[in-house]
Amino acid sequence: MADACFSTQLIDGDGVFNVTGLENFMKEVRLAECGLSYAVVSIMGPQSSGKSTLLNHLFRTNFREMDAFKGRSQTTKGIWLAKAQNIEPCTLVMDLEGTDGRERGEDDTAFEKQSALFALAVSDIVLINMWCHDIGREQAANKPLLKTVFQVMMRLFSPRKTTLLFVIRDKSRTPLENLEPILREDIQKIWDGVPKPHAHKETPLSEFFNVQVVGLSSYEEKEELFKEQVSDLRDRFQHSIAPGGLAGDRRGVVPASGFSFSSQQFWKVIKENKDLDLPAHKVMVATVRCEEIGNEKIASFTADEEWQQLEEAVQHDYCPGFGKKISSLLDRCLSEYDMEAIYFDEGVRSSKRQQLESKLLQLVNPAYQSLMGHLRTRTLEGFKESFDKALEKEGFAAAARDCTHTFLEKFDKGSEDAAIQQVNWDTSKVKDKLKRDIEGHVASVRATKLSEVCAKYEAQLTKALAEPVEALLDSASEDTWPAIRKLLQRETKAAVLGLESAVSSFELDESTEKELLAKLEKHGKSVVESKAKEEAGRVLIRMKDRFSTLFSRDADSMPRVWTGKEDIKAITKTARSASMKLLSTMAAIRLEEDGDNIENTLSLALVDTSRPGTTDRSIQSSDPLASSSWETVPEEKTLITPVRCKNLWRQFKAETEYTVTQAIAAQEANKRNNNWLPPPWALAAMAILGFNEFMTLLRNPLYLLVIFVVYLVGKAIWVQSEIGREFQHGFLPAILSLSTKFVPTIMNILKRLADEGQRPAGPERQREMELQPKSTRNGSYSNVTSAGSSSVTTSEIGPEYSSPVAQ
């Protein structure tokens, strides 16, 4: 099937480049797909020399031809472009406006030169159409054309070797073999006569052009022969770019996808009347086109659905297989770039490929960083969970070490999975941050665990010290602080051994372990000091309690009864001395075995006031307690200052003075109440004055019996009414109390006697009485009688005493 013929005006008669038309033409003929496999053919020649006709027959194009019947005039304006049909490779054909045209005039040759230079810069093969009868003529129409071609050729900085195919039209009978030498000689003369740059003064024509000649018969007179010759010439254009083909040097060829941009830049430079630098132009075209291809690939990459899914996925969580997927996408994108840019300049292509790769990696980098962030977070969370479980089975340090090694390996595997083949991004910073996070978590857990362990042993030490220390301070003796020191040393040692064993699994450095043990020892001391300070705040209460205990109770801890025989002064001094010892014990903390003279100072200043020189305190030169600190006792170890001790002692004496006064009053009252016998002189008077009555009793024993009975009854009333105890409260209270109890007591005694008289003696008791000797019974009777006065019973009225008199 024949190819469709596409054509467009590339440059109009005013020199305006048709960019849109060329872009549409390239899309229609799918030129971009050709790569370097395409050729450009252009034709020059005088106006109305049959250029368009030749091209239409040679390449089966559809250029507009001149109508000979309407006269000879300009047909082609500007430059037209068409695609040759059924010629491989793709061949573009340019039909240039004819030279020496009447329409432009003799002086307007600028466009002729511009179009000629454009054809030489773009084309691989340039056909020069000329009449056969002009060969050998000095002023023929082809001479100005050749001069124009050679002149503009010199403006090319480094021109490629272009094929100049001279087409001799309307060839006569003269053989071509005879015409060609003449033509070549004329061409050489023109070449030699053209001014050249200094660098090309001696350069031969063959370095710049591959000159070939072909003759064609007249189209009007020998049309069939013309067509046959054109057909033969057409065959020469098949595979023209192959080695040995019609096309010349292909080093400066631009890839087909850059033809439009290259042509625009060529024409722009030519219009600005600047010298052409073909190698630089080639680089420039490659730069622009490779950049355009790169931008297209970036746009294609960002629009790729797989990439969009990956980008979205890594925003929320770690995505397995990320590295392989991204590597595949990047490889595909770069491969497509390589395929489209393969024909452009290698240096530019490689540079732009690196830029494309860099831009793609910049596009991928945020997703990669997000992925690594999720990987780090996931690894850290897994570490925390595994570490907590490992702590239940093994020691802290071993668990931390094993878990850290395991999860760092997992991170490395995840990093390898996320690695992109096209780049070697450094993950050391992320890994270092993960290490810091792991170390921070381990340090936090270690601190928590150590805090718990230390708190446990501190609590045990507190419990072991608090109550015993309080009890020892309460007893307050000379051995109190030595006992506290011994207790502190023993319990602290036990706690330190326990803590040392507990923290061994943490594998702490020596300094840290020593610090923890020292902290525990310090805690033990602080417990003792805290308890001592607490007890020092209650020292006045303790002193009063101790004084009350020692003053109000005897050595057997029984309550004292102030009978008048007790030495209250000595008891008071002993009790106060004990209270003073308590005060001296509480005055300072003595956890070290350094001696002090606090007790002696307090004893001399507060208790022992009877020694010589201390009676009149007003004349003392100094007061040992008039100070805010104790000698040889540091301020931080002082619980009660000397001045405070003096004030406490004054308050203590004031508050215990009443107790001593009450004891003295009770003792005096007891002495008064227990003095029942009259004075000695009264006893002597009674003996002298009552002698007659005494003799009367001796003469009449019945009186003695009556007196004895009265004594027994009185004794019973005395015991049962507790007359002695009642008079201890005073005479008047005793009289009032006994007046209410006298009659009930008499009635109770009579009732008991009546009850005893009505109850017969038991057989066992009678048998015992019979078996006992008389003297024994008499003694027993006397004992029972005495004891009977002390037998106590209980009644509603109060204590009752039974008497065996009725028996």
PDB file of C-alpha atoms in Angstrom, residues 209-339:
ATOM      1  CA  PHE A 209      31.178  18.389  -1.016  1.00  0.00           C
ATOM      2  CA  ASN A 210      30.540  15.063  -2.641  1.00  0.00           C
ATOM      3  CA  VAL A 211      29.814  16.233  -6.176  1.00  0.00           C
ATOM      4  CA  GLN A 212      27.811  13.992  -8.469  1.00  0.00           C
ATOM      5  CA  VAL A 213      26.231  14.661 -11.868  1.00  0.00           C
ATOM      6  CA  VAL A 214      23.174  13.189 -13.512  1.00  0.00           C
ATOM      7  CA  GLY A 215      21.487  14.107 -16.799  1.00  0.00           C
ATOM      8  CA  LEU A 216      17.782  14.082 -17.591  1.00  0.00           C
ATOM      9  CA  SER A 217      16.080  14.417 -20.966  1.00  0.00           C
ATOM     10  CA  SER A 218      13.516  17.067 -21.666  1.00  0.00           C
ATOM     11  CA  TYR A 219      10.250  16.464 -19.847  1.00  0.00           C
ATOM     12  CA  GLU A 220       8.218  18.209 -22.531  1.00  0.00           C
ATOM     13  CA  GLU A 221       9.844  16.607 -25.565  1.00  0.00           C
ATOM     14  CA  LYS A 222      10.802  13.163 -24.260  1.00  0.00           C
ATOM     15  CA  GLU A 223       8.450  12.590 -21.390  1.00  0.00           C
ATOM     16  CA  GLU A 224       8.691   8.801 -21.366  1.00  0.00           C
ATOM     17  CA  LEU A 225      12.458   8.843 -21.438  1.00  0.00           C
ATOM     18  CA  PHE A 226      12.430  11.497 -18.728  1.00  0.00           C
ATOM     19  CA  LYS A 227      10.255   9.355 -16.521  1.00  0.00           C
ATOM     20  CA  GLU A 228      12.463   6.342 -17.131  1.00  0.00           C
ATOM     21  CA  GLN A 229      15.586   8.294 -16.193  1.00  0.00           C
ATOM     22  CA  VAL A 230      13.832   9.713 -13.111  1.00  0.00           C
ATOM     23  CA  SER A 231      12.870   6.202 -12.075  1.00  0.00           C
ATOM     24  CA  ASP A 232      16.495   5.122 -12.255  1.00  0.00           C
ATOM     25  CA  LEU A 233      17.499   8.154 -10.223  1.00  0.00           C
ATOM     26  CA  ARG A 234      14.791   7.336  -7.659  1.00  0.00           C
ATOM     27  CA  ASP A 235      16.378   3.943  -7.069  1.00  0.00           C
ATOM     28  CA  ARG A 236      19.552   5.696  -5.976  1.00  0.00           C
ATOM     29  CA  PHE A 237      17.615   7.369  -3.134  1.00  0.00           C
ATOM     30  CA  GLN A 238      16.574   4.023  -1.656  1.00  0.00           C
ATOM     31  CA  HIS A 239      18.638   3.428   1.542  1.00  0.00           C
ATOM     32  CA  SER A 240      20.479   6.630   0.882  1.00  0.00           C
ATOM     33  CA  ILE A 241      21.886   6.810   4.420  1.00  0.00           C
ATOM     34  CA  ALA A 242      23.432   3.348   4.294  1.00  0.00           C
ATOM     35  CA  PRO A 243      27.228   3.108   3.956  1.00  0.00           C
ATOM     36  CA  GLY A 244      28.074   3.907   0.307  1.00  0.00           C
ATOM     37  CA  GLY A 245      24.657   5.463  -0.172  1.00  0.00           C
ATOM     38  CA  LEU A 246      23.901   8.748  -1.825  1.00  0.00           C
ATOM     39  CA  ALA A 247      23.837  10.710   1.415  1.00  0.00           C
ATOM     40  CA  GLY A 248      27.109  12.165   2.551  1.00  0.00           C
ATOM     41  CA  ASP A 249      28.539  12.663   6.037  1.00  0.00           C
ATOM     42  CA  ARG A 250      25.975  11.802   8.796  1.00  0.00           C
ATOM     43  CA  ARG A 251      27.997  12.985  11.771  1.00  0.00           C
ATOM     44  CA  GLY A 252      25.994  16.149  12.282  1.00  0.00           C
ATOM     45  CA  VAL A 253      22.584  14.623  11.837  1.00  0.00           C
ATOM     46  CA  VAL A 254      19.941  15.517  14.408  1.00  0.00           C
ATOM     47  CA  PRO A 255      17.555  12.805  15.687  1.00  0.00           C
ATOM     48  CA  ALA A 256      14.173  12.940  14.028  1.00  0.00           C
ATOM     49  CA  SER A 257      12.393  13.998  17.223  1.00  0.00           C
ATOM     50  CA  GLY A 258      14.600  17.117  17.295  1.00  0.00           C
ATOM     51  CA  PHE A 259      14.159  18.032  13.643  1.00  0.00           C
ATOM     52  CA  SER A 260      11.529  20.666  14.337  1.00  0.00           C
ATOM     53  CA  PHE A 261      13.502  22.435  17.038  1.00  0.00           C
ATOM     54  CA  SER A 262      16.745  22.122  15.073  1.00  0.00           C
ATOM     55  CA  SER A 263      15.182  23.617  11.954  1.00  0.00           C
ATOM     56  CA  GLN A 264      13.709  26.510  13.941  1.00  0.00           C
ATOM     57  CA  GLN A 265      17.058  27.312  15.514  1.00  0.00           C
ATOM     58  CA  PHE A 266      18.859  27.084  12.185  1.00  0.00           C
ATOM     59  CA  TRP A 267      16.474  29.523  10.558  1.00  0.00           C
ATOM     60  CA  LYS A 268      16.598  31.853  13.593  1.00  0.00           C
ATOM     61  CA  VAL A 269      20.384  32.060  13.450  1.00  0.00           C
ATOM     62  CA  ILE A 270      20.354  32.499   9.683  1.00  0.00           C
ATOM     63  CA  LYS A 271      17.784  35.281   9.870  1.00  0.00           C
ATOM     64  CA  GLU A 272      19.902  37.055  12.501  1.00  0.00           C
ATOM     65  CA  ASN A 273      22.801  36.872   9.994  1.00  0.00           C
ATOM     66  CA  LYS A 274      25.047  34.981  12.388  1.00  0.00           C
ATOM     67  CA  ASP A 275      27.625  32.366  11.566  1.00  0.00           C
ATOM     68  CA  LEU A 276      26.435  28.811  12.090  1.00  0.00           C
ATOM     69  CA  ASP A 277      28.263  26.494  14.516  1.00  0.00           C
ATOM     70  CA  LEU A 278      26.959  23.104  13.546  1.00  0.00           C
ATOM     71  CA  PRO A 279      28.550  21.136  16.426  1.00  0.00           C
ATOM     72  CA  ALA A 280      27.255  23.675  18.959  1.00  0.00           C
ATOM     73  CA  HIS A 281      23.871  23.558  17.269  1.00  0.00           C
ATOM     74  CA  LYS A 282      23.848  19.826  17.546  1.00  0.00           C
ATOM     75  CA  VAL A 283      24.599  20.062  21.273  1.00  0.00           C
ATOM     76  CA  MET A 284      21.978  22.737  21.711  1.00  0.00           C
ATOM     77  CA  VAL A 285      19.311  20.649  19.978  1.00  0.00           C
ATOM     78  CA  ALA A 286      20.300  17.601  22.003  1.00  0.00           C
ATOM     79  CA  THR A 287      20.135  19.634  25.199  1.00  0.00           C
ATOM     80  CA  VAL A 288      16.658  20.942  24.508  1.00  0.00           C
ATOM     81  CA  ARG A 289      15.238  17.694  23.246  1.00  0.00           C
ATOM     82  CA  CYS A 290      16.759  15.547  25.999  1.00  0.00           C
ATOM     83  CA  GLU A 291      15.417  17.962  28.555  1.00  0.00           C
ATOM     84  CA  GLU A 292      11.979  17.795  26.972  1.00  0.00           C
ATOM     85  CA  ILE A 293      12.116  13.996  26.980  1.00  0.00           C
ATOM     86  CA  GLY A 294      13.230  14.054  30.622  1.00  0.00           C
ATOM     87  CA  ASN A 295      10.324  16.298  31.575  1.00  0.00           C
ATOM     88  CA  GLU A 296       7.945  14.004  29.741  1.00  0.00           C
ATOM     89  CA  LYS A 297       9.306  11.022  31.665  1.00  0.00           C
ATOM     90  CA  ILE A 298       8.966  12.838  34.985  1.00  0.00           C
ATOM     91  CA  ALA A 299       5.370  13.688  34.168  1.00  0.00           C
ATOM     92  CA  SER A 300       4.771  10.109  33.115  1.00  0.00           C
ATOM     93  CA  PHE A 301       6.349   8.831  36.337  1.00  0.00           C
ATOM     94  CA  THR A 302       4.266  11.087  38.595  1.00  0.00           C
ATOM     95  CA  ALA A 303       1.099  10.060  36.770  1.00  0.00           C
ATOM     96  CA  ASP A 304       1.913   6.367  37.057  1.00  0.00           C
ATOM     97  CA  GLU A 305      -0.792   4.630  39.095  1.00  0.00           C
ATOM     98  CA  GLU A 306       1.621   2.183  40.740  1.00  0.00           C
ATOM     99  CA  TRP A 307       3.808   5.052  41.962  1.00  0.00           C
ATOM    100  CA  GLN A 308       0.785   6.934  43.296  1.00  0.00           C
ATOM    101  CA  GLN A 309      -0.334   3.860  45.208  1.00  0.00           C
ATOM    102  CA  LEU A 310       3.146   3.390  46.684  1.00  0.00           C
ATOM    103  CA  GLU A 311       3.392   7.072  47.595  1.00  0.00           C
ATOM    104  CA  GLU A 312       0.027   6.907  49.351  1.00  0.00           C
ATOM    105  CA  ALA A 313       0.859   3.648  51.122  1.00  0.00           C
ATOM    106  CA  VAL A 314       4.136   4.840  52.635  1.00  0.00           C
ATOM    107  CA  GLN A 315       2.402   7.842  54.181  1.00  0.00           C
ATOM    108  CA  HIS A 316       0.584   5.546  56.594  1.00  0.00           C
ATOM    109  CA  ASP A 317       2.789   2.530  57.201  1.00  0.00           C
ATOM    110  CA  TYR A 318       5.833   0.563  56.144  1.00  0.00           C
ATOM    111  CA  CYS A 319       5.444  -0.921  52.644  1.00  0.00           C
ATOM    112  CA  PRO A 320       7.273  -4.235  52.029  1.00  0.00           C
ATOM    113  CA  GLY A 321       8.991  -4.552  48.655  1.00  0.00           C
ATOM    114  CA  PHE A 322       9.199  -0.769  48.240  1.00  0.00           C
ATOM    115  CA  GLY A 323      12.769  -0.820  46.943  1.00  0.00           C
ATOM    116  CA  LYS A 324      12.134  -3.382  44.214  1.00  0.00           C
ATOM    117  CA  LYS A 325       8.939  -1.674  43.059  1.00  0.00           C
ATOM    118  CA  ILE A 326      10.509   1.779  42.888  1.00  0.00           C
ATOM    119  CA  SER A 327      13.640   0.403  41.215  1.00  0.00           C
ATOM    120  CA  SER A 328      11.464  -1.206  38.564  1.00  0.00           C
ATOM    121  CA  LEU A 329       9.551   2.033  37.942  1.00  0.00           C
ATOM    122  CA  LEU A 330      12.738   4.081  37.717  1.00  0.00           C
ATOM    123  CA  ASP A 331      14.402   1.542  35.462  1.00  0.00           C
ATOM    124  CA  ARG A 332      11.421   1.551  33.133  1.00  0.00           C
ATOM    125  CA  CYS A 333      11.350   5.357  33.041  1.00  0.00           C
ATOM    126  CA  LEU A 334      15.081   5.645  32.366  1.00  0.00           C
ATOM    127  CA  SER A 335      14.911   2.930  29.721  1.00  0.00           C
ATOM    128  CA  GLU A 336      12.203   4.854  27.900  1.00  0.00           C
ATOM    129  CA  TYR A 337      14.377   7.961  28.054  1.00  0.00           C
ATOM    130  CA  ASP A 338      17.325   6.038  26.645  1.00  0.00           C
ATOM    131  CA  MET A 339      15.224   4.753  23.769  1.00  0.00           C
TER     132      MET A 339
END
